[in-house]
Amino acid sequence: MTFRTEDLFPAHFLKCFNYALHHTYTEYTLYGGRGSCKSSFISLMLLIILAQNENVSAVCIRKHENTCRDSVYAQIRWAIDKLELNDVWKCNVSPLQMTNKLTGQKIFFRGCDDPVKLKSLKVEKGYVGFLWFEESVEFNAADMRSVKQTVMRGGDKFWVFDSFNPPVSRRSWKNADLLQVKSNRYIHKSTFLDVPRSWLSDSFIYEAKHLSKTNERMFRNEYLAEPTGSGANVFENIETRKITDEEIADFQWTY
C-alpha cells in the first residue's frame, strides 16, 4: 500500500500519524469541531495500522449499536475506497463487520448498550488491538473503562482512539478529562480552519460564517471546539442591570 499523506489528511494530523505509526502512545484523544476531518483521519489510520500489523484486528464502538452502520461503518468504507483497498476487504452488513481476504483480520462494529457483550469478540488469528470510540461524549467513563478492560487482552501493542466534539459545558466529564495528564496518551485538537479550503464545500463555509455572526458562542463550540458554557445556566445571554424608564414605557404588555 503506497500513498502520500498530503492526499489523505490535513498536514495538521501528521504528528499524530507518526506517533501512531511508531506506537509512541497507546491512547489518542482527538477532539474537534465540525469539518475537522478527525473521523476521516482515524478511519485511514485504522487501515494503515492493520496493514502494518497483520496479527491485529479492530473494533469500532458507538454508544448504541444501531448507529454504527451510518457512521463508523460508512466511514471505514470511505477509507477503504480512498486507500484503494476494495479488493482486499470484504464488507458485510449481517453481521456488521469487515474481513481482510488476505490475512483474515477483522474489523468489528459494536455498540456499548451492554459492554459485557464485547466479551464475545473472537478472532481466529492474533488479537483485537485497535479500538475506536466514536462520539465518545455519549459514553460515560465507566463504560469506556469496561470496554478497554474487556477488549485489551492477549496482545503486546494496542491503539485506542477516542474522538468527539467537546460539549458546551466545561463541567462535562469529557472536557474535564482533557485536563488529566496521562503519559500514555496523546491529545490532538483540530478545527475546520486546519483543513485545506478546497476540501470544504461552499455551503459548509457559508453556514460556519453565518453562525459566527448570529451566534458567536455556538460557533465557538460547534466549529472551534471550545466549551463555552458553565452548564448551570438555563439562559446564557442574561444581562443584569437596571431597566430604564424609556424601556418600561416601550413595553407592549404590563401586569
Coordinates of C-alpha atoms in Angstrom, one line a residue:
M1 CA 0.0 0.0 0.0
T2 CA 1.5 3.3 -1.1
F3 CA 0.1 6.7 -0.6
R4 CA 1.0 10.4 0.0
T5 CA -0.2 11.6 3.4
E6 CA -0.9 15.1 2.0
D7 CA -3.5 13.4 -0.3
L8 CA -5.2 11.7 2.6
F9 CA -5.5 14.1 5.5
P10 CA -4.6 17.7 6.5
A11 CA -0.9 18.3 7.5
H12 CA -2.1 19.2 11.0
F13 CA -2.5 15.4 11.6
L14 CA 1.0 14.5 10.6
K15 CA 2.4 14.4 14.1
C16 CA -0.4 12.2 15.3
F17 CA 0.1 9.9 12.3
N18 CA 3.8 9.4 13.1
Y19 CA 3.1 8.8 16.8
A20 CA 0.5 6.2 16.0
L21 CA 2.6 4.6 13.2
H22 CA 5.5 4.1 15.6
H23 CA 3.3 3.3 18.6
T24 CA 4.7 6.2 20.6
Y25 CA 1.5 6.3 22.7
T26 CA -1.3 3.8 23.4
E27 CA -4.2 6.3 23.6
Y28 CA -5.0 9.0 21.1
T29 CA -7.7 11.5 22.0
L30 CA -8.9 13.5 19.0
Y31 CA -11.4 16.3 19.6
G32 CA -12.5 19.0 17.3
G33 CA -15.3 20.9 15.7
R34 CA -17.4 20.3 12.6
G35 CA -15.5 19.6 9.4
S36 CA -12.2 19.0 11.3
C37 CA -11.6 15.6 9.5
K38 CA -10.8 13.8 12.7
S39 CA -13.1 10.8 11.9
S40 CA -11.7 10.6 8.4
F41 CA -8.2 10.6 9.8
I42 CA -8.9 7.8 12.3
S43 CA -10.6 5.6 9.7
L44 CA -7.5 5.9 7.5
M45 CA -5.2 5.3 10.5
L46 CA -7.0 2.2 11.4
L47 CA -6.5 0.6 8.0
I48 CA -2.8 1.6 7.9
I49 CA -2.1 0.2 11.3
L50 CA -3.8 -3.1 10.4
A51 CA -1.8 -3.2 7.1
Q52 CA 1.4 -3.0 9.1
N53 CA 0.4 -5.3 11.9
E54 CA -1.2 -8.5 10.4
N55 CA -1.9 -10.0 13.8
V56 CA -4.1 -7.0 14.9
S57 CA -7.8 -6.7 14.3
A58 CA -10.0 -3.8 15.3
V59 CA -13.4 -2.8 16.9
C60 CA -15.2 0.4 16.3
I61 CA -17.6 1.4 19.1
R62 CA -20.6 3.7 19.3
K63 CA -22.8 4.1 22.3
H64 CA -25.7 2.5 20.5
E65 CA -25.1 -0.3 18.0
N66 CA -27.9 0.8 15.7
T67 CA -25.9 4.0 14.8
C68 CA -22.8 2.1 13.7
R69 CA -23.8 1.4 10.1
D70 CA -24.4 5.0 9.1
S71 CA -21.4 6.3 11.0
V72 CA -18.2 4.3 11.7
Y73 CA -19.0 1.6 9.2
A74 CA -19.7 4.1 6.4
Q75 CA -16.5 6.0 7.4
I76 CA -14.4 2.9 7.1
R77 CA -15.9 2.1 3.7
W78 CA -14.9 5.5 2.6
A79 CA -11.3 5.0 3.8
I80 CA -11.1 1.6 2.1
D81 CA -12.0 3.3 -1.2
K82 CA -9.6 6.2 -0.5
L83 CA -6.7 3.7 0.0
E84 CA -7.8 1.6 -3.0
L85 CA -8.3 -1.5 -0.9
N86 CA -11.7 -2.6 -2.2
D87 CA -10.2 -5.8 -3.5
V88 CA -8.7 -6.6 0.0
W89 CA -11.6 -6.0 2.4
K90 CA -14.8 -7.9 2.3
C91 CA -17.6 -5.8 3.9
N92 CA -20.7 -7.4 5.4
V93 CA -23.7 -5.9 6.9
S94 CA -25.1 -9.0 8.6
P95 CA -23.2 -9.3 10.8
L96 CA -21.8 -5.8 10.5
Q97 CA -18.1 -6.5 10.1
M98 CA -15.2 -6.4 7.6
T99 CA -12.7 -9.1 6.8
N100 CA -9.3 -8.8 5.2
K101 CA -9.4 -11.5 2.5
L102 CA -5.6 -11.9 2.5
T103 CA -4.8 -12.0 6.3
G104 CA -8.2 -12.9 7.9
Q105 CA -8.1 -9.7 10.1
K106 CA -11.4 -8.4 11.2
I107 CA -13.0 -5.0 11.8
F108 CA -15.9 -5.3 14.2
F109 CA -18.6 -2.7 14.8
R110 CA -20.3 -2.8 18.2
G111 CA -22.5 -0.7 20.5
C112 CA -21.8 -0.1 24.1
D113 CA -25.5 -0.7 25.1
D114 CA -24.2 -3.6 27.1
P115 CA -20.4 -3.6 27.4
V116 CA -20.4 -7.2 28.7
K117 CA -21.4 -8.4 25.2
L118 CA -18.0 -7.3 23.9
K119 CA -16.5 -10.3 25.7
S120 CA -17.8 -12.4 22.8
L121 CA -15.4 -10.8 20.3
K122 CA -13.1 -13.6 19.0
V123 CA -10.6 -13.6 16.2
E124 CA -9.1 -16.7 14.6
K125 CA -5.7 -15.0 14.3
G126 CA -4.0 -12.5 16.5
Y127 CA -6.0 -10.3 18.8
V128 CA -8.1 -7.1 18.8
G129 CA -5.5 -4.4 19.2
F130 CA -7.2 -1.3 17.7
L131 CA -10.2 0.4 19.4
W132 CA -12.1 3.4 18.2
F133 CA -14.6 5.1 20.4
E134 CA -16.5 7.4 18.1
E135 CA -18.7 10.3 19.6
S136 CA -17.3 9.3 23.0
V137 CA -19.1 12.1 24.6
E138 CA -22.2 9.8 24.5
F139 CA -20.4 7.3 26.8
N140 CA -19.5 7.6 30.5
A141 CA -16.1 7.0 31.9
A142 CA -17.1 3.6 33.4
D143 CA -18.3 2.2 30.1
M144 CA -15.1 3.2 28.3
R145 CA -13.0 1.7 31.1
S146 CA -15.0 -1.5 31.0
V147 CA -14.6 -1.8 27.2
K148 CA -10.9 -1.4 27.4
Q149 CA -10.5 -3.9 30.2
T150 CA -12.6 -6.4 28.2
V151 CA -11.0 -6.0 24.8
M152 CA -7.4 -5.2 25.5
R153 CA -6.2 -8.7 26.3
G154 CA -3.7 -11.1 24.7
G155 CA -1.6 -8.7 22.7
D156 CA 1.6 -6.7 23.1
K157 CA 0.6 -3.4 21.3
F158 CA -2.7 -1.5 21.5
W159 CA -4.0 1.6 19.8
V160 CA -7.1 3.3 21.5
F161 CA -8.6 6.2 19.5
D162 CA -11.2 8.4 21.1
S163 CA -13.0 11.1 19.0
F164 CA -15.6 13.6 20.0
N165 CA -16.9 17.2 19.7
P166 CA -16.5 18.9 23.1
P167 CA -19.8 19.5 24.9
V168 CA -20.8 23.1 25.7
S169 CA -20.5 22.6 29.4
R170 CA -17.0 23.0 30.9
R171 CA -18.2 20.7 33.7
S172 CA -18.7 17.8 31.3
W173 CA -16.5 14.8 32.1
K174 CA -15.1 14.8 28.6
N175 CA -13.9 18.3 28.9
A176 CA -12.5 17.7 32.4
D177 CA -10.8 14.5 31.1
L178 CA -8.8 16.6 28.6
L179 CA -7.1 18.3 31.6
Q180 CA -5.9 14.9 33.0
V181 CA -2.2 14.1 32.3
K182 CA -1.6 10.6 31.1
S183 CA 1.9 9.6 30.0
N184 CA 0.5 7.0 27.5
R185 CA -1.9 9.4 25.8
Y186 CA -1.6 12.0 23.0
I187 CA -4.3 14.7 22.7
H188 CA -5.0 16.4 19.4
K189 CA -7.3 19.2 18.6
S190 CA -8.5 20.1 15.1
T191 CA -11.0 22.5 13.5
F192 CA -12.1 23.2 10.0
L193 CA -9.5 26.0 9.9
D194 CA -6.8 23.3 9.8
V195 CA -8.4 21.8 6.7
P196 CA -7.5 22.9 3.1
R197 CA -10.2 25.2 1.9
S198 CA -10.6 23.1 -1.3
W199 CA -11.7 20.1 0.9
L200 CA -14.7 22.0 2.2
S201 CA -17.9 22.9 0.3
D202 CA -19.1 26.5 -0.2
S203 CA -22.2 25.7 1.8
F204 CA -20.2 24.5 4.8
I205 CA -18.2 27.7 4.8
Y206 CA -21.3 29.8 4.4
E207 CA -23.0 28.1 7.4
A208 CA -19.9 28.5 9.6
K209 CA -19.6 32.2 8.8
H210 CA -23.3 32.7 9.2
L211 CA -23.3 31.1 12.7
S212 CA -20.2 33.1 13.7
K213 CA -22.2 36.3 13.0
T214 CA -25.5 35.2 14.5
N215 CA -24.4 33.2 17.5
E216 CA -20.7 33.6 18.2
R217 CA -20.9 31.4 21.4
M218 CA -22.4 28.5 19.5
F219 CA -20.0 28.9 16.6
R220 CA -17.0 28.7 19.0
N221 CA -18.4 25.4 20.5
E222 CA -19.6 23.7 17.3
Y223 CA -16.8 24.8 14.9
L224 CA -13.9 25.8 17.1
A225 CA -14.3 23.0 19.6
E226 CA -14.4 25.3 22.6
P227 CA -16.5 24.6 25.7
T228 CA -18.4 27.9 26.1
G229 CA -20.8 27.5 29.0
S230 CA -20.8 26.5 32.6
G231 CA -23.7 24.1 32.1
A232 CA -25.5 25.6 35.0
N233 CA -27.5 28.4 33.4
V234 CA -30.8 27.9 31.7
F235 CA -30.2 31.2 29.7
E236 CA -26.7 32.2 28.9
N237 CA -27.4 35.6 27.4
I238 CA -28.7 37.4 30.6
E239 CA -27.5 40.9 31.4
T240 CA -28.0 42.1 34.9
R241 CA -28.8 45.9 35.0
K242 CA -31.5 48.4 35.9
I243 CA -34.3 48.7 33.4
T244 CA -34.7 52.3 32.2
D245 CA -37.9 54.4 32.3
E246 CA -37.7 54.6 28.5
E247 CA -37.7 50.8 28.2
I248 CA -40.6 50.4 30.6
A249 CA -42.6 52.9 28.5
D250 CA -42.0 50.8 25.4
F251 CA -43.3 47.6 27.0
Q252 CA -46.2 46.2 25.0
W253 CA -47.8 44.5 28.0
T254 CA -47.7 45.2 31.7
Y255 CA -49.1 43.4 34.6

